Amino acid sequence: MDRKIVYPGQIPLETDLLLTNKFAMIGIARLAEAILGSSTFLYGLECQPCRHKSLSVHISEGQIYSLEDTDRTSFSTLGADTDSKILKQGFAKAQDIELAPPKAPGHSICYLLQVKYFDEDTGEMVLPYYNAANPAAGYSGPDNSGKAQRTVRAGRCIMDLKPGGSAPTGTQKMPDADADYYPAWIITVKHGATSLSERDISMHPGAPFMPKDGLITALQHAHFTIGTDRGSANTYAVTFQPAIKSLKDGMRLYFRATNANTESCSLTVDRHPSHAIVTSEGQALQSGSIIKGSIVEVIWNESQSSWVIEPSGCSEADLRKNFLSLKGGVIDGKLAITEELTVGDSKLCSDGNIEGERWRKKGTEKNDLFSWMKYQEKISGNENAWSYCEFNSGLIIQGGLAERNSQDTIITFPAKFPMRCLSVQITFQGYSAKSSWNGIISYVTAREFKILLGNDEKKFYWHAIGF
């Protein structure tokens, strides 16, 4: 950015201040152009129904960025500068604009709110001037004429309401923007209307609005490359905000399809000609390649003059197959697997069995869940001595029918408890003679237990549990 140099003791010139302002304006304009490019953009200027005026709209403050002559007319003693153009910034204050309904019954009218950039010299006032003949008595205005002069060159955003022709509702047409103006909003007013709603106001499809949340947020949200499909099945027509000025080889665009395709299809981007949508091999799309409601990604191929669809998801045909696409997809409802389902090195078989290293038994080739479960428990023995072992949890339950050997009888467990026996219970087998003693278990170990019995207690059942 250029800067004006002045020196101590120098007689100041009006051009020093004028050039300082001009250099600053050019520097900011060049920075804006480096970020936004040379296109025209609008920011702010939101249009809503006016709350306190029935048939009026309220336009919020905002600005326009437009490529303009540096100075179309003289800037004080600096002459006009039309050799180069810069991206100027014009401001607009909030204002209310009144509309009139059509007079014919059953008619409607479309109003176009259009805007443009304008340099306005304003701030008129009578300035004091130096009087060389009598420095103590200054002049009022140039040559002591008392004439007021403009003191500010303001960049303005000028708004204008252009009405379309009155026509039967549904057939009214939107007027085109005038020369040097840019379209912003469309307001539709019906005959007999006494108020407006948000449904009556829409952004013009060609309005060059910047996102209201700023460029960083817009880039994160892919605001500039996601468009709205306004076409029909097989003839997709997508508008972007702001509109795509030119097609560049390799550029990626996205849109949510309003309809599924039933055959080969085409895409129209803003006001560019329609071009075919093809596969990466250059083939026409088959029916169901684009799913209704899905987000479609396309890449412009300059050499083929066509849009290449990016296979980033499942087509409807993929979802009807026994196997899912390798790129995955979203499935609603039931999922039927008619063959094997593989997850890593494991697989779910059609009979419900699961094969995987987790289930491999040492010393065997078996590595399935059913075989593994067979080895997790063991039942052996007979009525006199039996045991149940569960290897996965370590639980052991065992029991049997024993006979008194002497006053002290030791019973050895069929299976030794690896850790300990938790409990032993007994019950007599039942004889005609009455029991003269209560059976007493005197000690229990992991391998055996001792029981004290009288002469009449001949046989008894026992039951032990442990791990």
XYZ file of C-alpha atoms in Angstrom:
467
model
C 0.000 0.000 0.000
C 1.345 3.468 -0.914
C 1.862 6.068 1.825
C 2.312 9.806 1.474
C 5.554 11.298 2.874
C 5.625 14.755 4.554
C 8.512 16.571 6.278
C 8.977 18.858 9.308
C 8.565 22.496 8.366
C 6.973 21.630 5.035
C 4.052 23.768 3.908
C 1.149 21.277 3.917
C -0.731 20.764 0.674
C -4.315 19.611 0.241
C -3.016 16.792 -1.973
C -1.171 15.347 1.011
C -4.458 14.580 2.751
C -6.252 13.658 -0.467
C -3.583 11.132 -1.479
C -3.449 9.689 2.039
C -7.172 8.909 1.801
C -6.836 7.607 -1.738
C -3.865 5.357 -0.978
C -5.692 3.865 2.042
C -8.809 3.222 -0.035
C -6.786 1.530 -2.791
C -4.895 -0.630 -0.283
C -8.078 -1.889 1.385
C -9.686 -2.435 -2.020
C -6.747 -4.545 -3.238
C -6.913 -6.661 -0.096
C -10.660 -7.166 -0.556
C -10.093 -8.135 -4.196
C -7.408 -10.667 -3.219
C -9.929 -12.361 -0.894
C -13.201 -11.946 -2.789
C -12.000 -11.692 -6.368
C -13.297 -9.107 -8.798
C -16.966 -10.140 -8.714
C -19.732 -8.090 -7.137
C -20.916 -9.242 -3.715
C -23.647 -8.188 -1.310
C -23.486 -8.534 2.468
C -26.276 -7.953 4.979
C -29.269 -6.227 3.344
C -31.673 -8.840 4.728
C -35.282 -8.376 3.613
C -38.165 -9.100 6.013
C -41.785 -8.009 6.404
C -41.973 -4.700 8.217
C -43.555 -5.119 11.648
C -45.027 -1.654 12.041
C -46.028 -0.998 8.406
C -48.550 -3.298 6.761
C -47.391 -3.431 3.124
C -43.724 -2.628 3.590
C -40.459 -4.542 3.817
C -37.568 -3.773 6.122
C -34.074 -3.893 4.608
C -31.301 -4.208 7.200
C -28.046 -2.304 6.859
C -25.421 -3.856 4.627
C -22.915 -3.240 1.903
C -21.997 -3.916 -1.686
C -18.535 -4.787 -3.022
C -18.225 -3.760 -6.645
C -15.390 -3.290 -9.145
C -15.438 0.419 -9.976
C -13.232 3.203 -11.337
C -10.876 4.531 -8.684
C -12.420 8.000 -9.176
C -14.911 8.554 -11.975
C -14.852 12.317 -11.335
C -12.315 14.736 -9.853
C -11.515 14.201 -6.192
C -11.034 17.827 -5.108
C -7.830 18.946 -6.850
C -6.989 15.347 -7.812
C -8.310 14.641 -11.266
C -10.507 11.705 -12.241
C -8.754 8.332 -12.168
C -10.352 5.853 -14.559
C -7.170 4.057 -15.610
C -7.706 1.212 -13.144
C -10.615 -0.362 -11.308
C -10.694 -1.396 -7.650
C -13.158 -3.347 -5.509
C -15.015 -0.558 -3.726
C -17.232 -0.900 -0.684
C -20.612 0.853 -0.551
C -22.701 1.099 2.621
C -26.482 1.224 3.031
C -28.434 2.170 6.133
C -31.472 0.160 7.211
C -34.685 1.391 5.641
C -38.338 0.509 5.089
C -39.751 0.306 1.556
C -43.478 0.450 0.850
C -45.173 -1.637 -1.847
C -48.548 -1.381 -3.575
C -50.809 -4.340 -4.495
C -52.108 -4.745 -8.054
C -55.493 -3.194 -8.723
C -56.976 -6.031 -10.786
C -58.737 -8.806 -8.813
C -56.962 -12.169 -8.999
C -53.700 -10.529 -10.033
C -50.260 -10.505 -8.413
C -47.156 -8.456 -9.005
C -43.471 -9.219 -8.456
C -41.222 -6.450 -7.156
C -37.485 -6.664 -7.651
C -35.245 -5.031 -5.067
C -32.097 -4.136 -6.991
C -28.900 -2.494 -5.749
C -25.821 -0.798 -7.176
C -22.653 1.009 -6.091
C -22.506 4.809 -6.239
C -19.937 7.425 -5.210
C -21.750 10.324 -3.552
C -20.061 13.602 -2.651
C -21.811 14.856 0.453
C -21.223 16.676 3.737
C -21.807 20.190 2.386
C -20.516 23.034 4.533
C -18.935 26.505 4.168
C -15.203 26.065 4.735
C -12.783 28.673 6.116
C -10.018 29.735 3.667
C -6.676 31.477 4.164
C -6.634 35.157 3.226
C -3.136 36.012 2.041
C -3.909 39.772 1.953
C -5.099 39.791 5.561
C -4.234 36.541 7.386
C -6.091 37.710 10.503
C -9.370 37.804 8.594
C -9.973 34.494 6.815
C -12.246 33.952 3.847
C -15.629 32.210 4.141
C -15.730 29.756 1.283
C -13.529 29.864 -1.845
C -12.611 33.458 -2.799
C -14.748 34.544 0.135
C -17.854 33.556 -1.855
C -19.677 31.963 1.080
C -20.336 28.955 -1.130
C -20.801 25.565 0.579
C -18.650 22.677 -0.590
C -18.930 18.895 -0.282
C -16.448 17.446 2.187
C -17.005 13.645 1.995
C -16.888 11.203 -0.921
C -19.039 8.363 0.382
C -19.313 4.885 -1.103
C -23.022 4.120 -1.171
C -25.127 1.030 -1.741
C -28.163 2.371 -3.596
C -31.409 0.371 -3.336
C -34.221 0.599 -5.851
C -37.597 -1.154 -6.027
C -38.572 -2.145 -9.559
C -42.134 -3.426 -10.141
C -42.971 -6.124 -12.648
C -46.153 -6.308 -14.660
C -49.464 -7.140 -13.021
C -50.737 -10.554 -14.146
C -53.064 -13.331 -12.958
C -51.626 -14.964 -9.863
C -49.162 -17.667 -10.856
C -48.310 -16.103 -14.195
C -46.716 -12.866 -12.962
C -43.130 -12.420 -14.147
C -40.082 -11.203 -12.313
C -38.550 -8.064 -13.838
C -34.914 -8.015 -14.917
C -32.422 -5.802 -13.124
C -31.540 -2.505 -14.799
C -28.076 -1.716 -16.163
C -25.462 -1.224 -13.393
C -27.867 -2.793 -10.872
C -27.705 -6.251 -9.270
C -30.784 -8.287 -8.209
C -31.249 -8.911 -4.501
C -34.801 -9.809 -3.432
C -38.155 -10.706 -4.984
C -41.330 -9.604 -3.192
C -44.694 -10.914 -4.428
C -47.853 -8.927 -3.593
C -51.369 -10.178 -4.327
C -54.461 -8.122 -5.060
C -56.177 -7.057 -1.879
C -53.185 -7.907 0.339
C -53.005 -5.891 3.551
C -49.818 -7.423 4.927
C -46.774 -9.440 3.871
C -45.344 -12.699 5.214
C -41.945 -14.302 4.859
C -43.408 -16.614 2.184
C -43.906 -13.563 -0.044
C -40.177 -12.721 0.042
C -37.440 -14.762 -1.620
C -33.840 -14.192 -2.559
C -33.272 -13.664 -6.261
C -31.532 -16.789 -7.700
C -28.849 -14.535 -9.194
C -28.318 -12.400 -6.095
C -24.566 -12.276 -5.283
C -24.997 -12.458 -1.502
C -22.100 -13.440 0.727
C -22.987 -15.805 3.625
C -24.043 -13.848 6.684
C -21.800 -15.882 9.020
C -18.632 -14.876 7.162
C -16.199 -16.614 4.825
C -14.557 -18.959 7.359
C -17.858 -20.473 8.482
C -19.072 -20.608 4.876
C -15.991 -22.577 3.810
C -16.397 -24.997 6.709
C -20.035 -25.556 5.732
C -19.162 -25.868 2.009
C -21.630 -23.013 1.479
C -20.235 -22.048 -1.930
C -20.245 -25.559 -3.433
C -23.557 -26.992 -2.166
C -26.500 -26.084 -4.366
C -30.265 -26.544 -4.488
C -31.786 -28.875 -7.071
C -34.743 -27.228 -8.792
C -34.970 -29.670 -11.692
C -36.826 -32.910 -12.291
C -35.962 -36.583 -12.614
C -33.077 -37.101 -15.077
C -32.750 -33.340 -15.711
C -31.172 -31.873 -12.603
C -30.907 -28.076 -12.412
C -28.901 -26.690 -9.503
C -28.415 -23.097 -8.360
C -25.561 -21.951 -6.151
C -25.161 -18.901 -3.936
C -23.406 -16.952 -5.281
C -23.782 -18.285 -8.813
C -20.923 -20.270 -10.361
C -19.273 -17.883 -12.852
C -17.272 -20.442 -14.820
C -16.617 -24.187 -14.959
C -13.061 -25.274 -14.177
C -11.603 -28.703 -14.857
C -11.635 -30.761 -11.632
C -14.033 -28.523 -9.692
C -16.329 -30.379 -7.280
C -19.940 -29.457 -6.656
C -22.619 -31.003 -4.439
C -26.414 -31.022 -4.469
C -29.243 -32.934 -2.760
C -31.233 -34.714 -5.425
C -34.942 -33.936 -5.437
C -35.656 -37.026 -7.547
C -34.037 -40.372 -8.331
C -32.848 -40.974 -11.874
C -34.601 -43.560 -14.019
C -32.192 -43.390 -16.977
C -29.250 -41.361 -18.249
C -29.389 -37.823 -16.879
C -27.955 -34.308 -17.163
C -27.068 -31.410 -14.888
C -27.506 -27.670 -15.392
C -25.426 -25.476 -13.078
C -26.864 -21.960 -12.688
C -27.046 -20.451 -16.205
C -24.413 -22.693 -17.796
C -25.457 -25.137 -20.533
C -26.724 -28.567 -19.558
C -24.186 -31.418 -19.577
C -24.474 -35.166 -19.075
C -23.723 -36.858 -15.737
C -21.553 -39.925 -16.360
C -19.613 -42.551 -14.443
C -15.856 -42.413 -13.917
C -15.569 -44.620 -17.029
C -17.527 -42.049 -19.050
C -20.646 -44.224 -19.283
C -24.221 -42.979 -18.919
C -25.801 -43.537 -15.495
C -28.069 -46.530 -14.975
C -31.466 -46.278 -13.290
C -31.136 -45.873 -9.518
C -27.606 -44.470 -9.614
C -28.914 -41.320 -7.932
C -31.163 -41.869 -4.908
C -33.908 -39.390 -4.064
C -32.819 -37.195 -1.169
C -29.150 -38.192 -1.370
C -26.283 -35.721 -1.620
C -24.643 -36.094 -5.026
C -21.023 -35.143 -5.658
C -19.995 -34.363 -9.233
C -16.649 -33.383 -10.781
C -16.353 -31.298 -13.944
C -14.352 -33.036 -16.711
C -13.261 -30.417 -19.203
C -12.025 -32.860 -21.854
C -15.303 -34.841 -21.868
C -17.470 -31.761 -21.291
C -19.470 -33.712 -18.719
C -20.056 -34.101 -14.996
C -18.493 -37.235 -13.479
C -20.419 -38.597 -10.509
C -18.323 -39.510 -7.483
C -19.311 -42.988 -6.185
C -19.262 -41.952 -2.540
C -22.251 -44.009 -1.394
C -24.572 -46.904 -2.230
C -27.025 -46.785 -5.084
C -30.497 -48.247 -4.773
C -29.304 -51.228 -6.792
C -26.448 -51.785 -4.317
C -28.885 -51.872 -1.410
C -30.871 -54.646 -3.104
C -27.831 -56.927 -3.384
C -26.949 -59.716 -0.946
C -23.673 -57.938 -0.200
C -23.218 -54.289 0.728
C -21.002 -51.937 -1.238
C -17.448 -51.844 0.099
C -17.920 -48.107 0.692
C -20.845 -48.824 3.027
C -24.215 -47.137 3.287
C -27.217 -46.523 5.526
C -29.843 -49.255 5.889
C -33.315 -48.761 7.366
C -35.324 -51.762 8.500
C -34.304 -55.431 8.499
C -31.022 -56.706 7.056
C -31.044 -60.291 5.754
C -27.697 -62.108 5.350
C -28.123 -65.153 3.127
C -24.454 -66.172 3.106
C -21.552 -65.638 5.524
C -20.975 -62.316 7.280
C -17.267 -61.602 7.740
C -15.910 -59.202 10.369
C -12.127 -59.088 10.375
C -10.858 -62.689 10.685
C -14.175 -63.936 12.083
C -17.360 -64.865 10.293
C -20.992 -65.526 11.143
C -22.150 -68.665 9.352
C -25.626 -69.119 7.886
C -26.462 -71.771 10.555
C -25.689 -69.294 13.375
C -22.236 -70.670 14.231
C -19.305 -68.238 14.641
C -15.785 -69.042 13.520
C -12.739 -67.194 14.849
C -9.458 -67.512 16.716
C -11.207 -66.650 19.994
C -12.906 -70.068 19.905
C -9.920 -72.240 18.908
C -9.264 -75.164 21.283
C -5.641 -76.023 21.814
C -4.541 -79.197 20.120
C -7.415 -79.204 17.619
C -8.264 -77.590 14.306
C -11.672 -76.559 15.567
C -12.116 -72.794 15.881
C -15.894 -72.357 16.039
C -18.165 -71.336 18.903
C -20.247 -74.520 18.966
C -17.187 -76.773 19.301
C -15.708 -74.494 21.936
C -18.880 -74.680 24.008
C -18.777 -78.501 23.974
C -15.468 -78.417 25.805
C -16.616 -75.867 28.365
C -18.506 -78.417 30.460
C -18.149 -82.071 31.417
C -20.571 -84.491 33.110
C -19.287 -87.892 34.252
C -19.937 -90.708 36.766
C -22.991 -92.600 38.001
C -25.407 -92.608 40.921
C -22.689 -93.537 43.370
C -20.321 -90.729 42.334
C -20.884 -88.052 39.676
C -19.510 -84.599 38.797
C -20.383 -81.592 36.603
C -17.506 -79.285 35.612
C -17.908 -75.946 33.832
C -14.452 -74.950 32.546
C -15.324 -71.425 31.440
C -16.450 -70.233 34.915
C -14.660 -72.929 36.982
C -17.878 -74.075 38.694
C -17.914 -77.746 39.888
C -20.989 -79.533 41.244
C -20.680 -83.172 42.352
C -22.415 -85.780 44.481
C -23.147 -89.449 45.020
C -24.502 -92.275 47.214
C -22.139 -93.450 49.994
C -22.207 -96.086 52.779
C -20.990 -95.848 56.372
C -17.728 -97.737 56.881
C -17.246 -96.938 60.513
C -18.064 -94.217 62.928
C -15.829 -91.890 60.892
C -16.266 -92.217 57.134
C -14.111 -90.337 54.581
C -15.620 -89.584 51.186
C -13.226 -88.697 48.336
C -14.636 -86.328 45.679
C -14.815 -87.746 42.128
C -13.229 -84.458 40.902
C -10.863 -82.454 43.036
C -11.882 -78.787 43.460
C -9.000 -76.675 42.014
C -9.562 -73.941 44.593
C -11.888 -75.071 47.358
C -15.175 -76.718 48.250
C -17.763 -74.197 49.333
C -20.453 -76.468 50.788
C -21.426 -80.117 51.407
C -24.978 -81.268 52.165
C -26.159 -84.794 53.088
C -29.469 -86.671 53.402
C -30.056 -90.263 54.540
C -31.254 -92.861 52.071
C -34.060 -94.000 54.378
C -34.376 -97.280 56.366
C -37.017 -98.650 58.682
C -34.815 -98.138 61.700
C -34.787 -94.711 63.193
C -31.633 -92.647 63.163
C -30.010 -92.542 66.538
C -27.437 -89.864 65.686
C -27.369 -86.634 63.755
C -24.848 -86.942 60.928
C -21.961 -84.564 61.442
C -19.446 -83.420 58.802
C -16.245 -82.926 60.756
C -14.015 -81.438 58.041
C -13.999 -80.540 54.331
C -11.033 -80.117 51.959
C -10.740 -79.618 48.210
C -10.315 -83.404 47.811
C -12.516 -85.017 50.494
C -14.777 -84.641 53.507
C -15.267 -86.676 56.731
C -18.670 -87.555 58.131
C -19.530 -88.948 61.624
C -22.500 -91.416 61.614
C -24.184 -93.802 64.059
C -24.871 -97.558 63.586
C -28.367 -96.984 62.206
C -27.260 -94.541 59.506
C -26.253 -97.023 56.791
C -26.365 -95.071 53.503
C -26.606 -91.404 52.620
C -26.650 -89.082 49.630
C -24.161 -86.212 49.509
C -23.924 -83.056 47.352
C -20.976 -80.647 47.139
C -20.361 -77.374 45.246
C -17.141 -75.414 44.762
C -14.643 -74.142 42.190
